[in-house]
Tab-separated table of C-alpha atoms in Angstrom:
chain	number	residue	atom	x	y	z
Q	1459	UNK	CA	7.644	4.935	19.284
Q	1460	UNK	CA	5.269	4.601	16.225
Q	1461	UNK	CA	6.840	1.253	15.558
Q	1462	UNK	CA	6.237	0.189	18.650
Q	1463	UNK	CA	2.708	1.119	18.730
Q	1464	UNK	CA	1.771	-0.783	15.958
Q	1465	UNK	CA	3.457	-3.790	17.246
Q	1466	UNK	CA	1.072	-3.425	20.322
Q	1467	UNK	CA	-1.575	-3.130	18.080
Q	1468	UNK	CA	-1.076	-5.774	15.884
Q	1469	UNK	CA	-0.725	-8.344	19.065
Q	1470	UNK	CA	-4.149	-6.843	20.300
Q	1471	UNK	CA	-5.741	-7.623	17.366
Q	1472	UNK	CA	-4.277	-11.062	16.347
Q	1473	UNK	CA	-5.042	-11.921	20.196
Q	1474	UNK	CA	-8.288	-10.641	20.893
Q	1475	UNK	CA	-10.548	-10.296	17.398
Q	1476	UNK	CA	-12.511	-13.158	16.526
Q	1477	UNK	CA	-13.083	-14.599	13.463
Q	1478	UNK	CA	-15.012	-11.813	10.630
Q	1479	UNK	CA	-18.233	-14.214	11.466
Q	1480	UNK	CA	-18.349	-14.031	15.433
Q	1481	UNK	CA	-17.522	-10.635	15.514
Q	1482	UNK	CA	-20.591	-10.100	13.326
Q	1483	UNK	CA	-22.480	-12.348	15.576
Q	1484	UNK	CA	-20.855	-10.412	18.701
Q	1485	UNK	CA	-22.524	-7.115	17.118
Q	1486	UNK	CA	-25.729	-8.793	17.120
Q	1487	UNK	CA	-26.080	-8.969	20.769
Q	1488	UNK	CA	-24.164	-5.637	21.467
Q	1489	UNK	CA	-27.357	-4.389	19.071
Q	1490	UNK	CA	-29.702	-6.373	20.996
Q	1491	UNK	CA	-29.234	-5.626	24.326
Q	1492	UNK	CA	-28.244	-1.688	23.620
Q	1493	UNK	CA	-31.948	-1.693	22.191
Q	1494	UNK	CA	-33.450	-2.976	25.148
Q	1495	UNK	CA	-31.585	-1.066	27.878
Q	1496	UNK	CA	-31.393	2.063	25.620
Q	1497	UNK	CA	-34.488	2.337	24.261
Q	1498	UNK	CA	-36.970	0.319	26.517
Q	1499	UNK	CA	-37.735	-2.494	23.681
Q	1500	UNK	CA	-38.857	-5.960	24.836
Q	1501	UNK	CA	-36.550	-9.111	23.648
Q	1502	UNK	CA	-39.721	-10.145	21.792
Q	1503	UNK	CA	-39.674	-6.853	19.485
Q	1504	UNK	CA	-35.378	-6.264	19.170
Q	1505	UNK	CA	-35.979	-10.131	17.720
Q	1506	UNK	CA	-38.600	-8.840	15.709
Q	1507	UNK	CA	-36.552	-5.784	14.093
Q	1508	UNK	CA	-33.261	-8.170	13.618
Q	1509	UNK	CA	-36.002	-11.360	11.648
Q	1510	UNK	CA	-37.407	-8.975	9.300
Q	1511	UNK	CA	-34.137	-7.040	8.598
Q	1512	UNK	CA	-32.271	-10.178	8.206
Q	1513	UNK	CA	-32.640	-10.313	4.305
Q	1514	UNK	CA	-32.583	-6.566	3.869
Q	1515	UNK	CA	-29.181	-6.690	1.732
Q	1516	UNK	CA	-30.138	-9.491	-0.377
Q	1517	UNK	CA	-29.544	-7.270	-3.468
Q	1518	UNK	CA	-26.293	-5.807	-2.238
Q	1519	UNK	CA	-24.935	-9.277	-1.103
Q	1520	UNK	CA	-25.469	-10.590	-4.984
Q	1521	UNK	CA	-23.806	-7.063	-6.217
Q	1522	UNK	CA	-20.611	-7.966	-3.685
Q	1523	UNK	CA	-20.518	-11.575	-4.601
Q	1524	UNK	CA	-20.737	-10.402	-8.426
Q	1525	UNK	CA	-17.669	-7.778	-7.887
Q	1526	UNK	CA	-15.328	-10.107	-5.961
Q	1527	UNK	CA	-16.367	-13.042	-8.525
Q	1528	UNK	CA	-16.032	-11.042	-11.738
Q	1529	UNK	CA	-13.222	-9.376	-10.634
Q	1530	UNK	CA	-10.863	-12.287	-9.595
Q	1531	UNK	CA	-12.033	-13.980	-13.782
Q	1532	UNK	CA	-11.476	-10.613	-15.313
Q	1533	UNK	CA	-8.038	-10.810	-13.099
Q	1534	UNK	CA	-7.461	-14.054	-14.161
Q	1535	UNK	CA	-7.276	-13.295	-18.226
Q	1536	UNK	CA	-3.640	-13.359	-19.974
Q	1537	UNK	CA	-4.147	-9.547	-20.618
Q	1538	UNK	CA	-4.836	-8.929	-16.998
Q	1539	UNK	CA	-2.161	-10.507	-15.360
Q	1540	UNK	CA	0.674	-9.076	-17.523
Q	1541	UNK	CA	-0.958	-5.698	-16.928
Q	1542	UNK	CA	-0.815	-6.672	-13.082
Q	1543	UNK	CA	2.515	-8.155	-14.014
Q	1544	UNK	CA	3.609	-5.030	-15.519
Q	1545	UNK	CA	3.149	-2.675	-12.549
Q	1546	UNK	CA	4.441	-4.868	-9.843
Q	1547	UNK	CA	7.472	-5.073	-12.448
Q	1548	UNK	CA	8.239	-1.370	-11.308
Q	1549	UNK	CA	8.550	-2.464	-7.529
Q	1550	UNK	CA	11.763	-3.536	-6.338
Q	1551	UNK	CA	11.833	-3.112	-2.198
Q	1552	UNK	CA	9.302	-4.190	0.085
Q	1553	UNK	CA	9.161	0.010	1.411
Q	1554	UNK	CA	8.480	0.864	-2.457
Q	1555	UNK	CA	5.451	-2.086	-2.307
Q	1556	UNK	CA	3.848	-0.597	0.625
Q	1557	UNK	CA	3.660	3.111	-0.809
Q	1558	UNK	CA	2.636	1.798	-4.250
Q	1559	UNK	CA	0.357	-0.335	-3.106
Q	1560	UNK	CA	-1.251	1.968	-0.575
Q	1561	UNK	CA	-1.090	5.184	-3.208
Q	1562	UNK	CA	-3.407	3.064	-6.148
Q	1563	UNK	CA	-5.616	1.848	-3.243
Q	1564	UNK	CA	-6.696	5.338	-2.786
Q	1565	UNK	CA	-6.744	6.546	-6.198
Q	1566	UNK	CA	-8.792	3.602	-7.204
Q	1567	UNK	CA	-11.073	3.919	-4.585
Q	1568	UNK	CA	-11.555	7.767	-5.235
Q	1569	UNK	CA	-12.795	7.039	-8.707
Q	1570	UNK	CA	-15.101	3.934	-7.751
Q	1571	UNK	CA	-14.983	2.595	-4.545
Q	1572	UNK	CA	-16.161	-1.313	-6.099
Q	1573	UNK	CA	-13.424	-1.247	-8.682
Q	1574	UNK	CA	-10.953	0.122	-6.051
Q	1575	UNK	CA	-11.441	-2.631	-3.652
Q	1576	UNK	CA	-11.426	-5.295	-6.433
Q	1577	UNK	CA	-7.849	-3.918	-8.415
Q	1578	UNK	CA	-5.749	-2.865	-5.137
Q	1579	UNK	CA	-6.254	-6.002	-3.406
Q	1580	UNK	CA	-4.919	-7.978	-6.980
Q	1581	UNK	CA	-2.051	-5.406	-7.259
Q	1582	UNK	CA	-1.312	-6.093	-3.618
Q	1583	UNK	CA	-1.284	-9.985	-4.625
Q	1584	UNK	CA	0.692	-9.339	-7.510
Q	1585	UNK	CA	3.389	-7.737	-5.750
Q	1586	UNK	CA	3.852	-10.131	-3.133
Q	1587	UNK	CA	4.381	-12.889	-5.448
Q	1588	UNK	CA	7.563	-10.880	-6.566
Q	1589	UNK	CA	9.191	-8.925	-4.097
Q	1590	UNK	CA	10.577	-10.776	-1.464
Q	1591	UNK	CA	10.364	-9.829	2.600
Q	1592	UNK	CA	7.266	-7.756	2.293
Q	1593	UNK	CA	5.137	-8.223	4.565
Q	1594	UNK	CA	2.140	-9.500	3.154
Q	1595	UNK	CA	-0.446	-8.493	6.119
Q	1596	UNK	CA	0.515	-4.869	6.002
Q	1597	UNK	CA	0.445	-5.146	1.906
Q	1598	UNK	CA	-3.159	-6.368	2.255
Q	1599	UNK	CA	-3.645	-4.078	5.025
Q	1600	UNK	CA	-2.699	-0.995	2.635
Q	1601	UNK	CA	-4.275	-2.271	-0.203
Q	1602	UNK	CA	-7.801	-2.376	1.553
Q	1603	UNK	CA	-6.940	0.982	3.664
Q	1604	UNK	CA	-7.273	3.697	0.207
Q	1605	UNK	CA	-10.938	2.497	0.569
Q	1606	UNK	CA	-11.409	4.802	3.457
Q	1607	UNK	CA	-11.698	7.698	0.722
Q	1608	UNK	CA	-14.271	6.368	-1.169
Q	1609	UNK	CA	-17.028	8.412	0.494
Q	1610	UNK	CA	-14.733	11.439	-0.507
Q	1611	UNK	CA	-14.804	10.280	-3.931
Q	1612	UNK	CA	-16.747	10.109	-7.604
Q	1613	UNK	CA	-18.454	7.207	-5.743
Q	1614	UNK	CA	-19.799	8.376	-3.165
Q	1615	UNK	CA	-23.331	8.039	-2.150
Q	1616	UNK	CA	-24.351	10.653	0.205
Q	1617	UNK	CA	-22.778	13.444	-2.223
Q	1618	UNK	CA	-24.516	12.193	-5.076
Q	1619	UNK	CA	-27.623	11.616	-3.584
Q	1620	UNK	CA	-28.223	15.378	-2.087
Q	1621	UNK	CA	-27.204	16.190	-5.729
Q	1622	UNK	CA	-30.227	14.090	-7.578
Q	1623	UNK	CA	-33.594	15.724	-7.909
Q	1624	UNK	CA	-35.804	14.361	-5.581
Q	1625	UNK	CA	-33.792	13.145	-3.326
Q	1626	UNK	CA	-35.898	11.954	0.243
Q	1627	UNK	CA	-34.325	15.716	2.260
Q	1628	UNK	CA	-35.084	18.365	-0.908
Q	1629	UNK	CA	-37.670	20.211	0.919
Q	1630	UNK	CA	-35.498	20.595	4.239
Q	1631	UNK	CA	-32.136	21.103	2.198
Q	1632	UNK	CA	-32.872	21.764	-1.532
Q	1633	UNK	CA	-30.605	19.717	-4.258
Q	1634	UNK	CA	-26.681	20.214	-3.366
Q	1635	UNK	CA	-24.642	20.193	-6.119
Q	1636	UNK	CA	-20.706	18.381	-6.291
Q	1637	UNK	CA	-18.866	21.627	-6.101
Q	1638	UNK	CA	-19.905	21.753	-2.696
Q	1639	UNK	CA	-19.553	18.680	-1.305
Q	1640	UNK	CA	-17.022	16.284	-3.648
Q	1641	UNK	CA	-15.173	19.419	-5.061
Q	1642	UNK	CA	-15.141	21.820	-1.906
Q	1643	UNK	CA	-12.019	22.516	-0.885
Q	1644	UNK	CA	-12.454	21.317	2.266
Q	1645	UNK	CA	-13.477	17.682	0.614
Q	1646	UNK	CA	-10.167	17.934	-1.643
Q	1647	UNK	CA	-8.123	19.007	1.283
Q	1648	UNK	CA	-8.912	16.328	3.221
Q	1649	UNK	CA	-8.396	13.635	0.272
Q	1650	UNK	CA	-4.906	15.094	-0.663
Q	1651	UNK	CA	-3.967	14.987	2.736
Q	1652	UNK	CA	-5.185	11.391	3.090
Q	1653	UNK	CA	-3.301	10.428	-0.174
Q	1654	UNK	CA	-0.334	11.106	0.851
Q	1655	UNK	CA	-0.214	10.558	4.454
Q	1656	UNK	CA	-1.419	7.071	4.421
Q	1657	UNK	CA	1.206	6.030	1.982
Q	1658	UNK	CA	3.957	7.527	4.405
Q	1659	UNK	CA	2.081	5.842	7.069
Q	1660	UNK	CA	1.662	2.700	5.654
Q	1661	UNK	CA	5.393	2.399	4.958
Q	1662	UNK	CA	6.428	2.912	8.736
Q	1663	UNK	CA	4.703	0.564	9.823
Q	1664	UNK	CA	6.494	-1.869	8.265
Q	1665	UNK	CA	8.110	-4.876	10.704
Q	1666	UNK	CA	11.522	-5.907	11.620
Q	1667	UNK	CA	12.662	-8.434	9.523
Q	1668	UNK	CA	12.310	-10.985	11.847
Q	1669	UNK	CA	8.750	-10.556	12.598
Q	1670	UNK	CA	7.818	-10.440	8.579
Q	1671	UNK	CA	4.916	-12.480	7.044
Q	1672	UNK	CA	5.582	-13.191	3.720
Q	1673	UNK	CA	3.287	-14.476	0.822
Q	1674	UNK	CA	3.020	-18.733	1.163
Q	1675	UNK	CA	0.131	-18.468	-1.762
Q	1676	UNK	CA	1.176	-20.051	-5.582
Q	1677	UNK	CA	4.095	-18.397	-7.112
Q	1678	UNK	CA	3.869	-17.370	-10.886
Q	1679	UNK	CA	5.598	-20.174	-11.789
Q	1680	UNK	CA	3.145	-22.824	-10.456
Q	1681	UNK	CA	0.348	-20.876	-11.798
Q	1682	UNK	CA	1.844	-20.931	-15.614
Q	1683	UNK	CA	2.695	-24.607	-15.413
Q	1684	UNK	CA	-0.801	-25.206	-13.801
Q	1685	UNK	CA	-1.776	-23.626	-16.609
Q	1686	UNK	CA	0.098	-25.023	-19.425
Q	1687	UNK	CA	-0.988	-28.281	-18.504
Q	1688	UNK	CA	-5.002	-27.953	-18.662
Q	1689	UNK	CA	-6.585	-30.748	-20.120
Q	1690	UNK	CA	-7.664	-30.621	-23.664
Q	1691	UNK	CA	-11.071	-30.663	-24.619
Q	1692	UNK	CA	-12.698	-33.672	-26.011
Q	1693	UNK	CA	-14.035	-33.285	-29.870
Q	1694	UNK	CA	-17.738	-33.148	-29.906
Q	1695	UNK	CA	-20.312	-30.794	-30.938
Q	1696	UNK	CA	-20.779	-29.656	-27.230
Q	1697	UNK	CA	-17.335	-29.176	-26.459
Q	1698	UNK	CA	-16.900	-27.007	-29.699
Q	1699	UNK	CA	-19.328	-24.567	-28.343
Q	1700	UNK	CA	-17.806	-24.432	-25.026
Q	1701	UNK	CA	-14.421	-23.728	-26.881
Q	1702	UNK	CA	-15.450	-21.368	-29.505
Q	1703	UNK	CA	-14.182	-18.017	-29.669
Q	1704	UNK	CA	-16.783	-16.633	-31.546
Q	1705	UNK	CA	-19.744	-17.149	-28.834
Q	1706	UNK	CA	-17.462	-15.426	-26.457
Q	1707	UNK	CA	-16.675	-12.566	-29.321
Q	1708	UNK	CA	-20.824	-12.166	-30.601
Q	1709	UNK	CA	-21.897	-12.414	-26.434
Q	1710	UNK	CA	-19.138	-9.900	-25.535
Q	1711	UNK	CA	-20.419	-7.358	-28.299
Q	1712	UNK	CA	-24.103	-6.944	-26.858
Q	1713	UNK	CA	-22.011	-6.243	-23.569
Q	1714	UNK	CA	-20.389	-3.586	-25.030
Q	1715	UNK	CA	-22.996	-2.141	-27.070
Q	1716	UNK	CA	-24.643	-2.060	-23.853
Q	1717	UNK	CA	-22.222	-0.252	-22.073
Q	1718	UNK	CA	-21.451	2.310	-24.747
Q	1719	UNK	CA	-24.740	3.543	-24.936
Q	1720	UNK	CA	-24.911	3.795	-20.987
Q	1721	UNK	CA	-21.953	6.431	-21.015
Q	1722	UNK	CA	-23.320	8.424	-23.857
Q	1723	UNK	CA	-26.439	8.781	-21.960
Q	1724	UNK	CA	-25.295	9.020	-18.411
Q	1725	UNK	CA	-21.645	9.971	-18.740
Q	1726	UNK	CA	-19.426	8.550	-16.752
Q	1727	UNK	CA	-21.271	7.390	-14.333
Q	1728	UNK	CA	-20.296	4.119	-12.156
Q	1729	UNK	CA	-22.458	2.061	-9.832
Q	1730	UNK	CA	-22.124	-1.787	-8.932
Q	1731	UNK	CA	-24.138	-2.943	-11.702
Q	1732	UNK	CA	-22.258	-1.018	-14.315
Q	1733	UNK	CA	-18.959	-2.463	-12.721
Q	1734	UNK	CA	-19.799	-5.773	-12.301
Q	1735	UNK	CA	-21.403	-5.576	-16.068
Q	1736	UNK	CA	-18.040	-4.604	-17.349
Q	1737	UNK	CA	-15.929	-6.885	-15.194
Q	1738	UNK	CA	-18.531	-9.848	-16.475
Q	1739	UNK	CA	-18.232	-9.232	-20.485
Q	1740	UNK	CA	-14.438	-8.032	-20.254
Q	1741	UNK	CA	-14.232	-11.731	-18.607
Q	1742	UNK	CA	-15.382	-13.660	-21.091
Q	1743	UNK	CA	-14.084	-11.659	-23.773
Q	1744	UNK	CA	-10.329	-11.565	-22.898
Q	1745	UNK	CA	-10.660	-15.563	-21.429
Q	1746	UNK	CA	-11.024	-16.153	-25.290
Q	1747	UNK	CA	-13.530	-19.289	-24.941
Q	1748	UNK	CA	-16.178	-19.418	-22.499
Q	1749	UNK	CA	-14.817	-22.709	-20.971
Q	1750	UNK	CA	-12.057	-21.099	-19.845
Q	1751	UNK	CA	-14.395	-18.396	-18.439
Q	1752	UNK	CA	-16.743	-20.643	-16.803
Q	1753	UNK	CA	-13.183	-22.552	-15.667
Q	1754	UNK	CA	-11.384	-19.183	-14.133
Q	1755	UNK	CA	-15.491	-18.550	-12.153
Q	1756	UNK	CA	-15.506	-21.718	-10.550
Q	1757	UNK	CA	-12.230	-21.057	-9.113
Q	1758	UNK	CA	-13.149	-17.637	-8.254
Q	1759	UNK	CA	-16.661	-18.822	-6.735
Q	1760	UNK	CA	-14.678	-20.394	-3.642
Q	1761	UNK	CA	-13.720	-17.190	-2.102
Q	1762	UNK	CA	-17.071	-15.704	-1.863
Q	1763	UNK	CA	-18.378	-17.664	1.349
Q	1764	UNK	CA	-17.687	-15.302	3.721
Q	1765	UNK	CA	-19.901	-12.418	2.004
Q	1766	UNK	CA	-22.573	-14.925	1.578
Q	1767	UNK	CA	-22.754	-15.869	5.298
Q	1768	UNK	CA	-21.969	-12.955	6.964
Q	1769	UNK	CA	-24.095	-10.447	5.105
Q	1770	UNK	CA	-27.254	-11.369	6.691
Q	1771	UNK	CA	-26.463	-11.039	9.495
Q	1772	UNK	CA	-25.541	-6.940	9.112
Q	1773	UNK	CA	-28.852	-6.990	7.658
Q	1774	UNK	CA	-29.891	-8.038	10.987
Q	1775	UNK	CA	-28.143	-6.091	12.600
Q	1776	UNK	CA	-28.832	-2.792	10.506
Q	1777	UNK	CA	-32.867	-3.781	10.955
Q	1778	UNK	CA	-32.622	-3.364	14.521
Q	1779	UNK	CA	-30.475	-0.190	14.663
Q	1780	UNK	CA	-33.345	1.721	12.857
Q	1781	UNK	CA	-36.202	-0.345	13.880
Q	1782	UNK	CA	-35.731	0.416	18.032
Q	1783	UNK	CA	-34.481	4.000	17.423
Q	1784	UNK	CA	-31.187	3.245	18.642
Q	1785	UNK	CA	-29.335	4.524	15.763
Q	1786	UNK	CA	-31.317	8.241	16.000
Q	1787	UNK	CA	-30.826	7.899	19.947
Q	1788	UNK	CA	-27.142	7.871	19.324
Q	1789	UNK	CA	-27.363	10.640	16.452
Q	1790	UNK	CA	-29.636	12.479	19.291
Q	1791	UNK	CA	-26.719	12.203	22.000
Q	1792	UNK	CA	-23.624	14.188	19.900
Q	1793	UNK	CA	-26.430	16.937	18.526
Q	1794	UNK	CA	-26.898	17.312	22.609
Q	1795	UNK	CA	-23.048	18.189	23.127
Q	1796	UNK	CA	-23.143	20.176	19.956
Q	1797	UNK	CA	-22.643	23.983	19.056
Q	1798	UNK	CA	-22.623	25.235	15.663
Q	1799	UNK	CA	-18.974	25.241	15.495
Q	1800	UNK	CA	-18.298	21.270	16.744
Q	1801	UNK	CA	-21.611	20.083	14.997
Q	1802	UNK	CA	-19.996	19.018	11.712
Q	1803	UNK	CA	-17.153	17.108	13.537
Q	1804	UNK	CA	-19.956	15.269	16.112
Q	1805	UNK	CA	-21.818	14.719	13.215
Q	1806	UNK	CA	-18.730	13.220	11.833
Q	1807	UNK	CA	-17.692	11.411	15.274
Q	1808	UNK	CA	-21.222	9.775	15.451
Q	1809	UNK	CA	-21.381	8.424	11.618
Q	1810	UNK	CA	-18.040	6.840	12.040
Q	1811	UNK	CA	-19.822	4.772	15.640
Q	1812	UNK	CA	-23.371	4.169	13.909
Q	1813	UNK	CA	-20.697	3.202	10.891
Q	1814	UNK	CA	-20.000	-0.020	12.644
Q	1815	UNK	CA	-23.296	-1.144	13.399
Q	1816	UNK	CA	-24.766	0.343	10.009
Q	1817	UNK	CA	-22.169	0.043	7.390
Q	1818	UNK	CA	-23.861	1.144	4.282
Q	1819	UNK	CA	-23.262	4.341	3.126
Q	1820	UNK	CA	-27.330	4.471	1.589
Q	1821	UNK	CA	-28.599	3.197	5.176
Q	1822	UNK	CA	-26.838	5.515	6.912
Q	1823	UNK	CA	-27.844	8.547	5.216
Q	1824	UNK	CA	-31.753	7.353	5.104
Q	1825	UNK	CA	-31.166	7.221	9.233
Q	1826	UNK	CA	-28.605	10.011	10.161
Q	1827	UNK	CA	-29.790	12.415	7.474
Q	1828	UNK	CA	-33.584	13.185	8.606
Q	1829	UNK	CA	-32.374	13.946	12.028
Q	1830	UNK	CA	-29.098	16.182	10.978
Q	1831	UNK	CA	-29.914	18.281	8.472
Q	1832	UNK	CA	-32.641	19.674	10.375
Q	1833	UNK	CA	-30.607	20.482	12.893
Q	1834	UNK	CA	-28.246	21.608	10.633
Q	1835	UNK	CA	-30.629	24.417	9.843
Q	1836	UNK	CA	-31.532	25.297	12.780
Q	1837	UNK	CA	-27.753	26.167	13.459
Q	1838	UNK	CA	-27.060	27.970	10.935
Q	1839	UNK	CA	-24.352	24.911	9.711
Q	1840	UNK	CA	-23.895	24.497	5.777
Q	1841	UNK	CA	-25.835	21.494	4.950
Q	1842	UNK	CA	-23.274	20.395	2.283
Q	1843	UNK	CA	-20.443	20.114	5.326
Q	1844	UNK	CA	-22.932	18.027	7.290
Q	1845	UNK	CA	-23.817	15.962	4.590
Q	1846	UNK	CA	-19.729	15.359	4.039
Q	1847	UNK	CA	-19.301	14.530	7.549
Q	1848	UNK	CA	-22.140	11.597	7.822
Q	1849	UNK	CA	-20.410	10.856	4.359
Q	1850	UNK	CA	-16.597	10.634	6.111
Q	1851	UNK	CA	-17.603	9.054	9.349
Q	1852	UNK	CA	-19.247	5.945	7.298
Q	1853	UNK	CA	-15.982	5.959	5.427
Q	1854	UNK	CA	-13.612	6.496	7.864
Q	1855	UNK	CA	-14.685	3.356	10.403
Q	1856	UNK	CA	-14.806	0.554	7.442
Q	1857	UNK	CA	-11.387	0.844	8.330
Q	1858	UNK	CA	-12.119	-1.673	11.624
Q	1859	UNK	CA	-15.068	-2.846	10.017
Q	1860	UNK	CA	-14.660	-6.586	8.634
Q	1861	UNK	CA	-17.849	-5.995	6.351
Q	1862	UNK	CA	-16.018	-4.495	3.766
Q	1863	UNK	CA	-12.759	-5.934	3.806
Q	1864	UNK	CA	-14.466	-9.660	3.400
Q	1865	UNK	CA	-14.047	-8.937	-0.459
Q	1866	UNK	CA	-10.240	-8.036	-0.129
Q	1867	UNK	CA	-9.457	-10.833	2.805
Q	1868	UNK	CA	-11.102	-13.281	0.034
Q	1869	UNK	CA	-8.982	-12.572	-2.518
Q	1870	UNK	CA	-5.921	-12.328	-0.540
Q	1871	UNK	CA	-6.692	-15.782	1.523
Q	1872	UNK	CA	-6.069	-13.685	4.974
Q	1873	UNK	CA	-8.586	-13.528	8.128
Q	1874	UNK	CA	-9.785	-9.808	9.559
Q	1875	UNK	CA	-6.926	-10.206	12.408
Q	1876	UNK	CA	-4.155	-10.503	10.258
Q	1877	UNK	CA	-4.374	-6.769	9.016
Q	1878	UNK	CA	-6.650	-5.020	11.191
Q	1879	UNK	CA	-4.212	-4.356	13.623
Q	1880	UNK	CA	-2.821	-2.400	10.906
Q	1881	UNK	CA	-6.029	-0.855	9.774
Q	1882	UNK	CA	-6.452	0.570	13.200
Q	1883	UNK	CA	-3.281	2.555	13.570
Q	1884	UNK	CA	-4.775	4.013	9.850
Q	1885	UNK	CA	-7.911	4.628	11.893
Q	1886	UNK	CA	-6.275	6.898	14.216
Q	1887	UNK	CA	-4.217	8.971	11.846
Q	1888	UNK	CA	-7.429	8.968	9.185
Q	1889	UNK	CA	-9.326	9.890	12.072
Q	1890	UNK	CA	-7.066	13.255	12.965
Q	1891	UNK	CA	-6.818	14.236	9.731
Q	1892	UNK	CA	-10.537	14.497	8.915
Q	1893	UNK	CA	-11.610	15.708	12.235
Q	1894	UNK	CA	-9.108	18.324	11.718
Q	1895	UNK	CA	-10.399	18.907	8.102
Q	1896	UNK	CA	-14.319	19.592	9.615
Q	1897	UNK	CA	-12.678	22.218	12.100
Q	1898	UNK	CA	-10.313	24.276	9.479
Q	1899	UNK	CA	-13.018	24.621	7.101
């Protein structure tokens, strides 16, 4: 029966979702219109809140661009792929892929959700080069699908955040500290029980042979021979630079200087930047000239046209969320329905819907948060469980939310229908598992 029900889902998918770009543009008007009826805005101001949103994630679109980009050269390095090499070595049966593949997307994403999306997705690719008859949607599908603990995680922004002096809520909730929101045991529960259940999940849905997609992308042979036969360089002052090993080496050092210092101060302490800083210097280091750095870039650079494109528009989309006072009328709604026993799982329930509209983890919390947490109090609900359930629900839909899997569709060569029919039966089970978590606890 489970087999079956993916099947269905798959076909719904692959027949009905558009393209990652129209279904942002669909969104759009969903947005648009909901503000209007909703809300009572005129077409004149919902235009208005999407025009001076639209280059809201500016910043953020750079950082994902950066962490695709610097990831796929750092990937690309001799060291790299025999490290990649190495692990997919271990996996012999397409059933031993999935769980493997599935099992480092969530550990990777636990410690840092940036690095996790970046390393699974290459793992994923890795493996499919070598084990024949796996399906490669369902590969991608599980390598993307660990992110949905990142929020869980070391990572996570709305844990951290109610755990920094001075955060925007101290007066209504004081600072929270990890042990009760990252390291409760409800938090860990729920993360175990993700961990392995995903895996497990991942691996029955696995197709009949017959209906198996396999990998059609360059085999390892073709890349070593494309390799091998790289034109030399020309002899000429110029060229010498490009080809010396010793810029890359004395550039590389100020790098990690850099980054030394930064975890004696802060400990170890990841955001984008620091990621993308690392992935950037390790690049040019281990690529041993930077020719062949600025080479293995320009390749990369190709794959990042979908983030570019799309981003603005969930800028656009976020800006009129917040602007017409949809996203706190829907936040308003569940707190209606709400007693101080179901709170934290509405709370949950309405993050993972304002999720899809708003999916940053930062904007969610600066629009959910204000309205919650007082509520919270009013209750008589811990404000650390609240804070973990807008945290979960803007984890737990990224699962059907193309936003974030642009990155890993990118480096895979895949469109958002080719594994979100997957990604949806990991919404369900996600889904139970969580909810369940917020009513045990």
């Amino acid at each position: 029966m489970f087999q079956a029900m993916t099947n269905a889902s798959v076909r719904l998918v692959q027949r009905y979702l558009p393209d990652a770009f129209i279904f942002a543009i669909i969104l759009t008007f969903v947005v648009f219109f909901a503000g209007m009826a909703v809300n009572g805005k005129s077409p004149l101001e919902m235009v208005t809140y999407w025009g001076d949103g639209f280059w809201g994630l500016l910043s953020f679109t750079m950082q994902m661009v950066l962490i695709l980009v610097t990831g796929h050269t750092l990937a690309s390095t001799d060291l790299c792929k025999r490290g990649l090499r190495s692990v997919a070595s271990t996996v012999k049966t397409p059933g031993q892929a999935i769980v493997l593949t599935s099992l480092v997307s969530c550990l990777a994403a636990w410690i840092n959700w940036g690095f996790g999306i970046v390393i699974s997705a290459l793992l994923a690719r890795e493996i499919a080069r070598r084990v024949e008859k796996v399906d490669y949607r369902l590969l991608i599908a599980s390598a993307y699908g660990g992110f949905v603990v990142w929020h869980g995680g070391l990572s996570g922004s709305v844990p951290l955040t109610v755990a920094t002096e001075k955060h925007i809520l101290q007066d209504v909730i004081g600072v929270i500290p990890t042990s009760e929101t990252l390291f409760s045991p409800m938090n860990l529960t729920i993360v175990i029980a993700i961990m392995i259940a995903l895996p497990l999940i991942n691996r029955m849905m696995m197709p009949a042979e017959k209906d198996t997609v396999v990998y059609k992308g360059p085999g390892i042979d073709h890349e070593e021979t494309a390799a091998a036969s790289a034109a030399t360089a020309e002899d000429s002052p110029a060229a010498r630079l490009e080809n010396s090993r010793i810029v890359s080496v004395l550039i590389s050092a100020l790098g990690l200087v850099f980054l030394i210092a930064y975890f004696l101060k802060n400990g170890f302490k990841l955001n984008l930047d620091i990621v993308n800083f690392g992935f950037l210097f390790l690049g040019i280091l281990l690529h041993g000239t930077p020719r062949k750095f600025l080479d293995a870039m320009n390749e990369a650079v190709k794959a990042t046209a979908g983030i570019v494109v799309q981003f603005p528009f969930y800028a656009g989309i976020i800006g009129m969320m917040t602007g017409s006072g949809l996203a706190a009328s829907i936040s308003q709604w569940f707190i209606s329905i709400s007693t101080p026993t179901t709170f934290p799982l509405f709370t949950f329930w309405s993050a993972g819907l304002l999720n899809v509209f708003i999916p940053s983890g930062g904007g969610q919390w600066a629009v959910q948060g204000p309205i919650m947490m007082p509520v919270a109090t009013e209750l008589g609900v811990s404000h650390a469980k609240v804070a973990m359930a807008i945290a979960w629900g803007d984890a737990w839909t990224n699962l059907i939310q193309p936003f974030w899997a642009l990155p890993v569709l990118a480096l895979a060569g895949l469109g958002a229908r080719d594994i979100m029919g997957y990604c949806l039966m990991m919404l369900f089970v996600t889904g139970a598992i969580i909810s369940l978590g917020f009513l045990l606890f």
